Amino acid sequence: FGYLNENVADKLKEALQTYGQFNLHYAAKNFWSMWLAGPKWEPKVNFWLPDGEGMSLFFTTPALIYLGRTYRNAQGRTWLVLGGWVAFGLLLIPLLLYYNTGWFQFGYRFSLDFMVPVMVLLAIATGERLSWSMRALILVGIIVNLYGLVWWHMR
C-alpha cells in the first residue's frame, strides 16, 4: 500500500526497505525511545536538549511510575485492572514493531495510542485522593513538558 516507496527520512529508508513496516528488528530502538531515552547533552549550547526520536515516558510523564500500584489499589476491580493491562500490552505490540519512533517529537508521539487504558489504570492506582508524591510527579511532568514546548518553538 505504498510504505516501501514512502518518502521517508534517509536514516529510515534502508531499514524500511529491508525489514518492512513492522518487524522485531525495530523493537529494541522503539522500547528505548518509549521508556528509557533521555535528553542529550549538546555542547554547542552547553545544555541538555531533547532527542527528536523520542524520550522516555517516565521522563516526560513521570506520574506513569504509579502504574505499578494498580493491583495494590484494585479493591475488587481486578477484572478492570487486568483488562487495562491486557489492552495496554496489546497496543504496545504494533508500536514496538513499527519502523519509526514517531520522529520528530518531544516525548513519545505514539503514546496517545495507549493512553485510554493507561489513564484507567492510573485512576485505579492513585485511588480516591492524589497523594503528595503523585502531585509532585504531575508537577514535574508539567515542568518537563513546558521545557519541551519552549524547545519546540526555539529550535
mmCIF file of C-alpha atoms in Angstrom:
data_model
loop_
_atom_site.group_PDB
_atom_site.id
_atom_site.type_symbol
_atom_site.label_atom_id
_atom_site.label_comp_id
_atom_site.label_asym_id
_atom_site.label_seq_id
_atom_site.Cartn_x
_atom_site.Cartn_y
_atom_site.Cartn_z
ATOM 1 C CA PHE A 1 0.000 0.000 0.000
ATOM 2 C CA GLY A 2 2.901 2.339 -0.627
ATOM 3 C CA TYR A 3 5.035 2.256 2.524
ATOM 4 C CA LEU A 4 8.027 0.721 0.782
ATOM 5 C CA ASN A 5 8.010 3.675 -1.624
ATOM 6 C CA GLU A 6 7.160 6.245 1.036
ATOM 7 C CA ASN A 7 9.153 9.453 1.126
ATOM 8 C CA VAL A 8 10.857 8.939 4.495
ATOM 9 C CA ALA A 9 13.984 10.314 6.115
ATOM 10 C CA ASP A 10 17.157 8.787 4.693
ATOM 11 C CA LYS A 11 18.031 7.247 8.059
ATOM 12 C CA LEU A 12 14.743 5.247 7.965
ATOM 13 C CA LYS A 13 14.685 4.286 4.298
ATOM 14 C CA GLU A 14 17.143 1.373 4.291
ATOM 15 C CA ALA A 15 15.608 -0.385 7.298
ATOM 16 C CA LEU A 16 12.084 0.131 5.953
ATOM 17 C CA GLN A 17 13.028 -1.391 2.613
ATOM 18 C CA THR A 18 14.953 -4.245 4.288
ATOM 19 C CA TYR A 19 12.627 -5.191 7.151
ATOM 20 C CA GLY A 20 9.272 -3.706 6.127
ATOM 21 C CA GLN A 21 6.863 -1.607 8.133
ATOM 22 C CA PHE A 22 6.577 -3.949 11.170
ATOM 23 C CA ASN A 23 9.410 -6.170 12.358
ATOM 24 C CA LEU A 24 11.093 -7.374 15.558
ATOM 25 C CA HIS A 25 14.211 -5.587 14.301
ATOM 26 C CA TYR A 26 12.690 -2.279 15.487
ATOM 27 C CA ALA A 27 11.629 -3.425 18.977
ATOM 28 C CA ALA A 28 14.792 -2.515 20.905
ATOM 29 C CA LYS A 29 15.030 1.007 19.484
ATOM 30 C CA ASN A 30 11.315 1.663 19.974
ATOM 31 C CA PHE A 31 11.447 0.332 23.536
ATOM 32 C CA TRP A 32 14.431 2.577 24.258
ATOM 33 C CA SER A 33 12.708 5.663 22.826
ATOM 34 C CA MET A 34 9.442 4.909 24.587
ATOM 35 C CA TRP A 35 10.657 4.063 28.085
ATOM 36 C CA LEU A 36 14.366 4.841 28.617
ATOM 37 C CA ALA A 37 15.705 7.614 26.359
ATOM 38 C CA GLY A 38 16.515 10.948 27.923
ATOM 39 C CA PRO A 39 17.710 14.282 26.621
ATOM 40 C CA LYS A 40 21.184 14.512 25.119
ATOM 41 C CA TRP A 41 23.965 16.884 26.060
ATOM 42 C CA GLU A 42 24.511 19.461 23.334
ATOM 43 C CA PRO A 43 27.960 21.086 23.629
ATOM 44 C CA LYS A 44 27.036 23.905 21.206
ATOM 45 C CA VAL A 45 24.525 25.308 23.691
ATOM 46 C CA ASN A 46 26.061 23.753 26.807
ATOM 47 C CA PHE A 47 22.727 22.243 27.848
ATOM 48 C CA TRP A 48 20.593 19.109 27.664
ATOM 49 C CA LEU A 49 18.359 19.007 24.573
ATOM 50 C CA PRO A 50 15.554 16.566 23.753
ATOM 51 C CA ASP A 51 16.196 13.725 21.370
ATOM 52 C CA GLY A 52 13.904 14.216 18.375
ATOM 53 C CA GLU A 53 13.466 10.463 18.039
ATOM 54 C CA GLY A 54 11.603 10.421 21.327
ATOM 55 C CA MET A 55 12.184 10.472 25.047
ATOM 56 C CA SER A 56 11.162 8.237 27.884
ATOM 57 C CA LEU A 57 7.576 8.447 29.020
ATOM 58 C CA PHE A 58 8.938 8.134 32.548
ATOM 59 C CA PHE A 59 10.843 11.376 31.912
ATOM 60 C CA THR A 60 8.075 13.306 30.147
ATOM 61 C CA THR A 61 5.190 11.836 32.176
ATOM 62 C CA PRO A 62 6.718 10.715 35.483
ATOM 63 C CA ALA A 63 3.279 10.048 37.020
ATOM 64 C CA LEU A 64 3.289 6.828 34.979
ATOM 65 C CA ILE A 65 5.510 5.406 37.719
ATOM 66 C CA TYR A 66 2.260 4.937 39.649
ATOM 67 C CA LEU A 67 1.144 2.243 37.197
ATOM 68 C CA GLY A 68 2.991 -0.201 39.422
ATOM 69 C CA ARG A 69 0.401 0.407 42.156
ATOM 70 C CA THR A 70 -2.664 -0.710 40.204
ATOM 71 C CA TYR A 71 -3.035 -4.141 41.825
ATOM 72 C CA ARG A 72 -2.462 -2.781 45.321
ATOM 73 C CA ASN A 73 -5.342 -0.329 44.926
ATOM 74 C CA ALA A 74 -7.645 -2.520 42.796
ATOM 75 C CA GLN A 75 -10.148 -3.187 45.644
ATOM 76 C CA GLY A 76 -12.360 -5.643 43.783
ATOM 77 C CA ARG A 77 -11.708 -4.153 40.337
ATOM 78 C CA THR A 78 -9.244 -6.833 39.318
ATOM 79 C CA TRP A 79 -11.037 -7.501 36.004
ATOM 80 C CA LEU A 80 -10.807 -3.824 35.124
ATOM 81 C CA VAL A 81 -7.127 -3.788 36.048
ATOM 82 C CA LEU A 82 -6.455 -6.991 34.119
ATOM 83 C CA GLY A 83 -8.349 -5.627 31.106
ATOM 84 C CA GLY A 84 -6.424 -2.360 31.272
ATOM 85 C CA TRP A 85 -3.080 -4.144 31.336
ATOM 86 C CA VAL A 86 -4.081 -6.517 28.529
ATOM 87 C CA ALA A 87 -5.272 -3.596 26.376
ATOM 88 C CA PHE A 88 -2.073 -1.699 27.145
ATOM 89 C CA GLY A 89 0.078 -4.715 26.284
ATOM 90 C CA LEU A 90 -1.756 -5.437 23.048
ATOM 91 C CA LEU A 91 -1.455 -1.823 21.970
ATOM 92 C CA LEU A 92 2.281 -1.874 22.679
ATOM 93 C CA ILE A 93 2.892 -4.729 20.223
ATOM 94 C CA PRO A 94 2.480 -2.784 16.958
ATOM 95 C CA LEU A 95 4.153 0.288 18.454
ATOM 96 C CA LEU A 96 7.268 -1.659 19.408
ATOM 97 C CA LEU A 97 7.416 -3.329 15.985
ATOM 98 C CA TYR A 98 6.820 -0.191 13.889
ATOM 99 C CA TYR A 99 9.613 1.100 11.640
ATOM 100 C CA ASN A 100 9.980 4.517 13.281
ATOM 101 C CA THR A 101 9.597 6.145 16.666
ATOM 102 C CA GLY A 102 7.315 8.960 15.502
ATOM 103 C CA TRP A 103 10.121 11.286 14.526
ATOM 104 C CA PHE A 104 10.324 14.422 15.075
ATOM 105 C CA GLN A 105 8.863 14.969 18.541
ATOM 106 C CA PHE A 106 9.204 15.772 22.197
ATOM 107 C CA GLY A 107 8.420 12.750 24.327
ATOM 108 C CA TYR A 108 6.948 9.710 22.632
ATOM 109 C CA ARG A 109 4.427 10.596 19.933
ATOM 110 C CA PHE A 110 2.638 7.270 19.652
ATOM 111 C CA SER A 111 1.867 7.094 23.386
ATOM 112 C CA LEU A 112 -1.539 8.590 22.623
ATOM 113 C CA ASP A 113 -2.441 5.211 21.121
ATOM 114 C CA PHE A 114 -2.484 3.578 24.559
ATOM 115 C CA MET A 115 -3.371 6.468 26.885
ATOM 116 C CA VAL A 116 -7.012 5.441 27.425
ATOM 117 C CA PRO A 117 -6.224 2.176 29.247
ATOM 118 C CA VAL A 118 -3.248 3.861 30.931
ATOM 119 C CA MET A 119 -5.485 6.610 32.340
ATOM 120 C CA VAL A 120 -7.909 3.983 33.677
ATOM 121 C CA LEU A 121 -5.005 2.161 35.332
ATOM 122 C CA LEU A 122 -3.640 5.416 36.760
ATOM 123 C CA ALA A 123 -7.053 6.321 38.197
ATOM 124 C CA ILE A 124 -7.152 2.973 39.985
ATOM 125 C CA ALA A 125 -3.523 3.258 41.081
ATOM 126 C CA THR A 126 -3.969 6.688 42.648
ATOM 127 C CA GLY A 127 -7.188 5.890 44.487
ATOM 128 C CA GLU A 128 -9.711 8.498 45.558
ATOM 129 C CA ARG A 129 -7.194 11.185 46.563
ATOM 130 C CA LEU A 130 -3.939 12.205 44.952
ATOM 131 C CA SER A 131 -1.001 11.738 47.268
ATOM 132 C CA TRP A 132 1.625 14.450 47.636
ATOM 133 C CA SER A 133 4.066 12.275 45.667
ATOM 134 C CA MET A 134 1.626 11.881 42.764
ATOM 135 C CA ARG A 135 1.009 15.639 42.776
ATOM 136 C CA ALA A 136 4.773 16.213 42.728
ATOM 137 C CA LEU A 137 5.184 13.822 39.774
ATOM 138 C CA ILE A 138 2.407 15.595 37.889
ATOM 139 C CA LEU A 139 4.091 18.949 38.582
ATOM 140 C CA VAL A 140 7.445 17.613 37.368
ATOM 141 C CA GLY A 141 5.703 16.364 34.209
ATOM 142 C CA ILE A 142 4.198 19.808 33.629
ATOM 143 C CA ILE A 143 7.612 21.459 34.050
ATOM 144 C CA VAL A 144 9.312 18.954 31.726
ATOM 145 C CA ASN A 145 6.637 19.458 29.077
ATOM 146 C CA LEU A 146 6.857 23.234 29.423
ATOM 147 C CA TYR A 147 10.575 22.825 28.701
ATOM 148 C CA GLY A 148 9.595 20.726 25.661
ATOM 149 C CA LEU A 149 7.210 23.412 24.461
ATOM 150 C CA VAL A 150 9.906 26.080 24.721
ATOM 151 C CA TRP A 151 12.436 23.810 22.991
ATOM 152 C CA TRP A 152 9.996 23.023 20.176
ATOM 153 C CA HIS A 153 9.386 26.696 19.421
ATOM 154 C CA MET A 154 13.053 27.714 19.794
ATOM 155 C CA ARG A 155 14.559 25.092 17.504
#
